[in-house]
Amino acid sequence: MRVAWLQQLQGLGRVPVLFKDKVLITIFDRHTKQSSFVVYKKEDGSFIWNKTLPAGGYMTPVIGEKTVFVPTRFTKIAGLDLETGEEKWTFDFATRIRTSPYQHEENIIVPTANKIYLIDEDGNVNLMKKFPDMFFYGEPKVKERYIYVLGNKSSSELAQQVIMCLDIETLEVIWEVSAGEGKVMTCDTAGLALNDFNVYITNRTGTIFCLDQLTGKINWKYETKTQNNRSKPIIFKGKIYTNSSEGIITCLCAETGKKIFAKQLDKEGMYSPIGCNEDSIIVHCGVFLYMLHNDTGEIITKLPVGHGPYTQPIVDSHCQKLYLAAGDPPDYFNLVCLDLKRKAPELVEVIRQDYQKGDKDTLRVEFKVNVRNSNVLVDTAILGGPEYYKPEMQEGSYLIEKDIPSYLRYGHYALPVTITTEDQIITDFLYLNLSSEKTELPSKYLIQDFETNYQDSPSFSGGATMKSLLGYWGKEVDIALIKDVAQHYKKINVDPHHKWRTGAVRMFHASSLPINEASGEPRVPGLNLFLKNDNNS
């Protein structure tokens, strides 16, 4: 794999969408709370058009004949002109968009909350049905006259994850099968997979199910014992592949469920579905993009490209190119086009790295570039800037020496490197591992036998999680109080939703307020909930 071109993105890049000779990328800017939908030429990355709208919605855009369907304002889908990006119409579902629609003929199929809509390119609703007790998630699929869709059903005391088969003409339920305890996965890339006769899903405990498409009969199931339903399984050449947040990719025979291989690539985990190309699969795990042999899982090559929590490697098999958004969430991202035909030698190679901690952390990296007579620039924006850092030339190598923010000291990073010669411009990546010094803290404070409270509403997962965590440490609190505190944080514009490096801060996301809705600091009872030092703290 070699970089064909790279475009810097002003925010977090999501799943690329290919159409005709173009590629569309969604970019979320957390500072402006807007999403930009930008179209480039697939061949060289040259700009075509951009449309910016208020942000909102876990959804990959869908391409129609003349319309691009995009998410906006959390509960709406806008129809943009395919050639210009001009906004033609907007439809409000009145509930949050939590997954990607599926295009079928002249309609897109949109599951949202407990309803399913069929909407055409003019924004007209051609069919809608409400399903009591359901909460849909994951991209649906269509096979002949049937829609297959995932969801949670809460009619019983314990919510169940279910898969439904629906008649596409009427939305009547043909069959419904439970897949264990419920779990809503709000993500662009969650969903299911189909082949000629079966439908494949995963559940919250890592079980892979193979069901008959016509009857819903479970043909087989396999326990991976991993967390693998953030991204949909992929069928390729008679095999089913699932990845996991533990960084393990599992490959099974799609017909029998027999394990072919399971391979751990990086403990930082996988958050996007795989890509497929000829006899290989493409896996984004941690900061690296891996090419594996599809039969054995053997690593063919790997390239540092950066992290990507809401993306997917998209392969154009006709021209053997791959498109991926990756970087350092939530602010520094690139749209990268890779040439899969070119077997690239290692162009940028780290010789030594030294990291000094202090009031200001200092990074010193010596590296070599295996291209003669070249001018080298390194994009160090991820490390606090500048975007175009000219490293000091030494005999046979280059040197980066700069102060960086201390909060970056435990990360893994891929810095874009531009190499210019007399006749070409080459882009590659410099891999930095600033996590080599291990600490005992994670193992010392590892929580085991941790039970979670069930949320009282699909909107409030954060409150239940925080109540569980504080209860584990002996402090009993009411979920309503946690919600009040979360509302306060939202009102003073502290939004924990996209704080990538703090991980578990997501549990604070118990607020129902829109992001950036209000300002000021009204007094909220229990504001000192997490600070108060009493006998129960």
Coordinates of C-alpha atoms in Angstrom, one line a residue, residues 294-502:
N294 CA -8.2 -13.4 3.7
D295 CA -7.6 -17.2 4.3
T296 CA -5.0 -17.2 7.0
G297 CA -5.0 -13.8 8.7
E298 CA -1.3 -13.5 7.9
I299 CA -0.1 -9.9 7.9
I300 CA 0.9 -8.9 4.3
T301 CA 1.7 -5.3 5.1
K302 CA 0.7 -2.5 7.5
L303 CA 0.8 1.3 7.3
P304 CA 0.4 3.9 10.2
V305 CA -2.5 6.2 9.2
G306 CA -4.0 7.3 12.6
H307 CA -7.1 6.5 14.5
G308 CA -10.6 6.4 13.2
P309 CA -13.6 5.8 15.6
Y310 CA -16.4 6.4 13.1
T311 CA -14.9 5.4 9.7
Q312 CA -14.4 2.4 7.4
P313 CA -11.8 1.5 4.8
I314 CA -13.7 1.7 1.5
V315 CA -12.1 -0.2 -1.4
D316 CA -12.7 0.7 -5.1
S317 CA -12.0 -2.7 -6.7
H318 CA -12.0 -1.3 -10.2
C319 CA -8.9 0.9 -9.7
Q320 CA -7.5 -0.9 -6.7
K321 CA -7.7 2.2 -4.5
L322 CA -8.7 2.5 -0.8
Y323 CA -10.2 5.5 0.9
L324 CA -10.1 6.1 4.6
A325 CA -10.5 8.9 7.1
A326 CA -8.0 8.7 10.0
G327 CA -6.0 10.8 12.3
D328 CA -6.2 11.9 16.0
P329 CA -9.8 12.4 17.1
P330 CA -11.5 14.7 17.5
D331 CA -9.7 17.5 15.6
Y332 CA -6.9 16.2 13.4
F333 CA -8.0 14.1 10.5
N334 CA -7.0 13.3 6.9
L335 CA -8.8 11.7 4.0
V336 CA -6.3 9.2 2.6
C337 CA -6.3 7.5 -0.7
L338 CA -4.1 4.4 -0.9
D339 CA -2.9 2.6 -4.0
L340 CA -3.3 -1.1 -3.2
K341 CA -1.4 -2.2 -6.3
R342 CA 1.9 -0.6 -5.3
K343 CA 4.1 -2.5 -2.9
A344 CA 5.8 0.3 -1.2
P345 CA 9.1 -0.1 0.6
E346 CA 9.3 1.7 4.0
L347 CA 10.0 5.3 3.0
V348 CA 10.1 6.9 6.5
E349 CA 11.9 5.0 9.2
V350 CA 12.4 6.0 12.9
I351 CA 16.1 5.6 14.0
R352 CA 15.7 6.7 17.6
Q353 CA 13.2 8.5 19.8
D354 CA 13.7 10.3 23.1
Y355 CA 10.9 11.7 25.3
Q356 CA 11.5 13.9 28.3
K357 CA 8.8 14.7 30.7
G358 CA 8.6 18.0 32.6
D359 CA 6.7 21.2 32.9
K360 CA 6.9 21.0 29.1
D361 CA 7.4 17.6 27.6
T362 CA 10.1 17.5 24.9
L363 CA 10.1 15.1 22.0
R364 CA 13.2 14.3 20.0
V365 CA 12.9 12.0 17.0
E366 CA 15.6 11.1 14.5
F367 CA 14.4 9.4 11.3
K368 CA 15.6 8.7 7.8
V369 CA 13.8 9.0 4.4
N370 CA 14.6 6.4 1.8
V371 CA 14.3 8.8 -1.1
R372 CA 17.3 10.6 -2.5
N373 CA 17.6 14.3 -3.1
S374 CA 14.3 15.1 -1.3
N375 CA 12.9 18.0 0.6
V376 CA 11.0 16.9 3.7
L377 CA 8.1 18.5 5.6
V378 CA 6.3 16.9 8.6
D379 CA 2.8 17.8 9.7
T380 CA 3.1 18.1 13.5
A381 CA -0.4 19.7 14.0
I382 CA -1.4 16.7 16.1
L383 CA 1.5 17.5 18.5
G384 CA 0.6 21.2 18.8
G385 CA 1.9 22.4 15.5
P386 CA 3.0 23.6 13.1
E387 CA 1.4 21.9 10.1
Y388 CA 4.6 22.3 8.0
Y389 CA 7.6 21.5 10.2
K390 CA 10.9 21.3 8.4
P391 CA 13.1 18.9 10.3
E392 CA 16.8 19.6 10.8
M393 CA 18.9 17.7 8.3
Q394 CA 21.8 15.6 9.6
E395 CA 24.1 13.3 7.8
G396 CA 21.9 10.6 6.5
S397 CA 18.9 11.5 8.7
Y398 CA 16.4 14.2 9.8
L399 CA 15.7 15.5 13.3
I400 CA 12.5 16.7 15.0
E401 CA 12.9 18.4 18.3
K402 CA 10.0 20.2 19.9
D403 CA 8.0 20.8 23.0
I404 CA 4.6 19.1 23.1
P405 CA 1.6 19.2 25.4
S406 CA 1.9 16.7 28.3
Y407 CA -1.6 15.2 27.6
L408 CA -0.2 13.7 24.4
R409 CA 2.5 11.7 26.2
Y410 CA 0.7 8.3 26.2
G411 CA -0.6 8.3 22.6
H412 CA 0.2 6.6 19.3
Y413 CA 0.4 9.0 16.4
A414 CA 0.9 8.9 12.6
L415 CA 2.3 12.2 11.3
P416 CA 1.9 12.9 7.6
V417 CA 5.3 13.4 5.8
T418 CA 5.6 15.2 2.5
I419 CA 8.6 14.2 0.4
T420 CA 9.4 16.4 -2.6
T421 CA 11.9 15.6 -5.3
E422 CA 12.5 17.1 -8.7
D423 CA 9.8 15.1 -10.4
Q424 CA 7.4 13.9 -7.8
I425 CA 5.7 14.6 -4.4
I426 CA 5.3 11.6 -2.2
T427 CA 3.3 11.3 1.0
D428 CA 4.0 8.8 3.8
F429 CA 3.6 8.6 7.6
L430 CA 6.0 8.9 10.5
Y431 CA 4.9 6.6 13.4
L432 CA 5.4 7.7 17.0
N433 CA 4.8 5.5 20.0
L434 CA 4.7 7.7 23.1
S435 CA 3.2 4.9 25.2
S436 CA 6.4 2.8 25.7
E437 CA 6.6 3.6 29.4
K438 CA 4.1 1.4 31.1
T439 CA 2.3 2.3 34.3
E440 CA 0.8 0.1 37.0
L441 CA -2.3 2.3 37.4
P442 CA -4.6 0.6 34.9
S443 CA -4.1 -2.9 36.5
K444 CA -4.1 -1.4 40.0
Y445 CA -7.5 0.1 39.6
L446 CA -9.1 -2.4 37.3
I447 CA -12.8 -2.9 38.2
Q448 CA -14.0 -6.5 38.2
D449 CA -17.4 -8.1 38.8
F450 CA -19.0 -4.8 37.8
E451 CA -22.8 -4.8 37.3
T452 CA -24.6 -2.0 35.5
N453 CA -28.0 -0.6 36.2
Y454 CA -30.5 -0.7 33.3
Q455 CA -31.4 2.7 31.9
D456 CA -34.9 3.9 32.4
S457 CA -35.1 5.4 28.9
P458 CA -33.3 5.0 25.6
S459 CA -32.1 8.5 26.0
F460 CA -30.3 8.2 29.3
S461 CA -27.5 5.6 29.2
G462 CA -25.1 7.9 31.0
G463 CA -27.1 8.2 34.2
A464 CA -27.4 4.4 34.6
T465 CA -23.7 3.9 34.0
M466 CA -22.6 6.6 36.4
K467 CA -25.0 5.3 39.1
S468 CA -23.4 1.9 38.7
L469 CA -19.9 3.2 38.9
L470 CA -20.4 5.3 42.0
G471 CA -22.3 2.5 43.6
Y472 CA -19.4 0.2 43.1
W473 CA -17.3 2.6 45.1
G474 CA -19.9 2.8 47.9
K475 CA -21.7 6.1 47.0
E476 CA -25.4 5.7 46.3
V477 CA -26.9 8.4 44.1
D478 CA -30.2 8.9 42.2
I479 CA -30.2 8.8 38.4
A480 CA -32.3 12.0 38.4
L481 CA -29.6 13.8 40.2
I482 CA -26.9 12.7 37.8
K483 CA -29.2 13.9 34.9
D484 CA -29.4 17.3 36.6
V485 CA -25.6 17.6 36.8
A486 CA -25.3 16.5 33.2
Q487 CA -27.8 19.2 32.2
H488 CA -25.7 21.8 34.0
Y489 CA -22.6 20.8 32.2
K490 CA -24.3 21.1 28.9
K491 CA -25.7 24.5 29.8
I492 CA -22.2 25.9 30.5
N493 CA -21.0 24.4 27.2
V494 CA -19.0 21.5 28.7
D495 CA -19.8 18.6 26.4
P496 CA -18.1 15.3 27.3
H497 CA -19.4 13.4 24.3
H498 CA -16.3 13.8 22.1
K499 CA -13.5 13.8 24.6
W500 CA -11.6 11.0 22.9
R501 CA -8.6 10.7 25.2
T502 CA -10.6 10.5 28.4

